[in-house]
Short mmCIF file of C-alpha atoms in Angstrom, two decimals:
data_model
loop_
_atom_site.label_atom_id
_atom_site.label_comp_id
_atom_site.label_asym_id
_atom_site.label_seq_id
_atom_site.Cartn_x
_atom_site.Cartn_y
_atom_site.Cartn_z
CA UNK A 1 192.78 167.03 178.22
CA UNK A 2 191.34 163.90 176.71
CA UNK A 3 190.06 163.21 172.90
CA UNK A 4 186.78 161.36 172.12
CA UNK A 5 187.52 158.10 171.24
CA UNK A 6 186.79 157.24 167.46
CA UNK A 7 183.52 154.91 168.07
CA UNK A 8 182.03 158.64 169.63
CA UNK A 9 182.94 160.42 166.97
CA UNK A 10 181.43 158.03 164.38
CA UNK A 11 178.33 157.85 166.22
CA UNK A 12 177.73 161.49 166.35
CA UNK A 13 178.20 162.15 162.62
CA UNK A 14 176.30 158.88 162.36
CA UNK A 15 173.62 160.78 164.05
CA UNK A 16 174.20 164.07 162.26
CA UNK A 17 173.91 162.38 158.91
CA UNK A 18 170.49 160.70 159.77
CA UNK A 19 169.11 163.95 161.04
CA UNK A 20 170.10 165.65 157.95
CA UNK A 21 168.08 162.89 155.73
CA UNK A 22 164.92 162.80 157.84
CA UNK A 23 164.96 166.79 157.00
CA UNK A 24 165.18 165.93 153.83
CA UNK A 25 163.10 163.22 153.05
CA UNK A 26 159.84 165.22 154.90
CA UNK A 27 160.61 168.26 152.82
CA UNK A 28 160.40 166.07 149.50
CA UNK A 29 157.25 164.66 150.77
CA UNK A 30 155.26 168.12 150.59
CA UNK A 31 155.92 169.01 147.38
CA UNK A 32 153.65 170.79 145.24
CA UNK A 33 154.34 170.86 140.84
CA UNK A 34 153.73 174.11 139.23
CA UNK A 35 153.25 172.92 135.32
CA UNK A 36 154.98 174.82 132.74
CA UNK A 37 154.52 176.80 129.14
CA UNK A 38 150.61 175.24 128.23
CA UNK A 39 150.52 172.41 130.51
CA UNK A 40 147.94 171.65 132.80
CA UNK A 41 147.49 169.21 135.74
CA UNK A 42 144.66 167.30 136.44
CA UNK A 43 142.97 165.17 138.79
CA UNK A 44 140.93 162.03 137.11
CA UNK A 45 137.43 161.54 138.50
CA UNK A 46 137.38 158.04 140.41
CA UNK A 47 136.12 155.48 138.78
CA UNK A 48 133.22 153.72 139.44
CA UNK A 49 132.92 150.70 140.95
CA UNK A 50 128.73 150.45 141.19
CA UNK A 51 126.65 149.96 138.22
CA UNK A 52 123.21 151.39 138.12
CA UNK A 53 121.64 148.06 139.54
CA UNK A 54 123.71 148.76 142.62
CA UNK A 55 126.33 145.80 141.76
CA UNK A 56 130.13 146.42 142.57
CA UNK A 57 132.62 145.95 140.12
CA UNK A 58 136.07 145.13 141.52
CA UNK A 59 138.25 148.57 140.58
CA UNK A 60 140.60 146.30 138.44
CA UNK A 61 138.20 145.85 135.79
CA UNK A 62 136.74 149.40 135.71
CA UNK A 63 138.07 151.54 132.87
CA UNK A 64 139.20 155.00 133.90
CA UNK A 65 136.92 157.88 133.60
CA UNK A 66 137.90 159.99 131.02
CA UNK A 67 136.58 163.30 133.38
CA UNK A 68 138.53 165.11 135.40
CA UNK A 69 139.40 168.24 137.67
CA UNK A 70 142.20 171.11 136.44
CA UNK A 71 144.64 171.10 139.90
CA UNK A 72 147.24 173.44 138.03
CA UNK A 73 147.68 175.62 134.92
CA UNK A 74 150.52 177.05 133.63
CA UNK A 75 151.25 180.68 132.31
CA UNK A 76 150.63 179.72 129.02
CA UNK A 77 152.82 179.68 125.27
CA UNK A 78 154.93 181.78 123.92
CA UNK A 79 154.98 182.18 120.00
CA UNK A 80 157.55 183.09 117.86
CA UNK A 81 157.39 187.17 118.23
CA UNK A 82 157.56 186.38 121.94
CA UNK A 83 153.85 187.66 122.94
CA UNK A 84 152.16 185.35 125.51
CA UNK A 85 149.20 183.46 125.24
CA UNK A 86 147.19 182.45 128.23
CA UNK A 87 145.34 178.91 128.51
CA UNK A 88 141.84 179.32 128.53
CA UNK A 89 141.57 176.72 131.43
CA UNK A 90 141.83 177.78 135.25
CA UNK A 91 142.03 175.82 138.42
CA UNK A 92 138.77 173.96 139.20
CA UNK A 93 137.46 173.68 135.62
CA UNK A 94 136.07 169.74 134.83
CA UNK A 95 137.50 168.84 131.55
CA UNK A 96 137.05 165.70 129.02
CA UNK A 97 140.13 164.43 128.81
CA UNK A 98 141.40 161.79 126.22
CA UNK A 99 141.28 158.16 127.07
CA UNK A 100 145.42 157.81 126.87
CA UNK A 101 148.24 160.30 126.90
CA UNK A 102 149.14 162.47 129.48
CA UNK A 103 151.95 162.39 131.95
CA UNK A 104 151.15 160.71 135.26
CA UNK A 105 152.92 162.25 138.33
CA UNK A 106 152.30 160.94 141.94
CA UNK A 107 152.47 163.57 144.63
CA UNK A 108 152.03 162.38 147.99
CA UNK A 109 149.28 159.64 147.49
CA UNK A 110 147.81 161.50 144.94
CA UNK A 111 148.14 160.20 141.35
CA UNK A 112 147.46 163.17 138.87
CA UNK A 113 148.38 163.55 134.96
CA UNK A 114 149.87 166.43 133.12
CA UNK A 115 148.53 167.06 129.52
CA UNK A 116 149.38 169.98 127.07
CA UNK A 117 146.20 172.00 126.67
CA UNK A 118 146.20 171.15 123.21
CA UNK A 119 145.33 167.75 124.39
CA UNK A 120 142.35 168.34 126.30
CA UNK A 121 139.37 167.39 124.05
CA UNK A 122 136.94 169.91 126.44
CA UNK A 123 135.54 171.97 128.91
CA UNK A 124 132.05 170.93 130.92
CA UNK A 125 129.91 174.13 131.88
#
């Protein structure tokens, strides 16, 4: 009967161990963010980087649209006697949103912001 010698060993939980991170980091990397209490996530419209006369404008220099698209909504606020009130936004409604605030949060490559639905100045029709 012979043992493994200790360099074996070491590179088999050396292997283990990477395995185990790999499953880890690709599990992290499709996430998805459900928002909580009144919060609501959205997705800024892209700014714009032509002007009317057809000149580009590096993206740099552009200021951020203040538009965007709702991605999430959460279940809504409670109040004191514990009865639940729903947002009045849903998924897919374009909003005004206010030129700061709001919590940016990068998922994947995409760079959304949360805001409190308080916070949203709007809804477009």
């Amino acid at each position: 009967f012979h043992l493994p010698s200790v360099q074996f060993i070491y590179l088999v939980l050396h292997y283990l161990s990477s395995i185990i991170i790999i499953m880890f980091r690709t599990t992290a990397l499709a996430r998805s963010l459900a928002p909580l209490a009144d919060r609501v996530l959205v997705r800024r419209a892209a700014k714009e980087a032509q002007t009317a006369g057809g000149i580009y404008i590096p993206t740099d220099t552009v200021k951020s649209k203040n538009e965007g698209e709702v991605v999430s909504v959460g279940p809504g606020m409670r109040d004191v006697s514990g009865s639940l009130h729903e947002p009045t936004l849903k998924v897919g409604d374009k909003v005004l949103l206010p030129e700061y605030g709001g919590t940016e949060v990068k998922i994947d490559d995409d760079e959304l912001f949360l805001f409190r639905e308080d916070d949203i100045l709007g809804k477009f029709d």
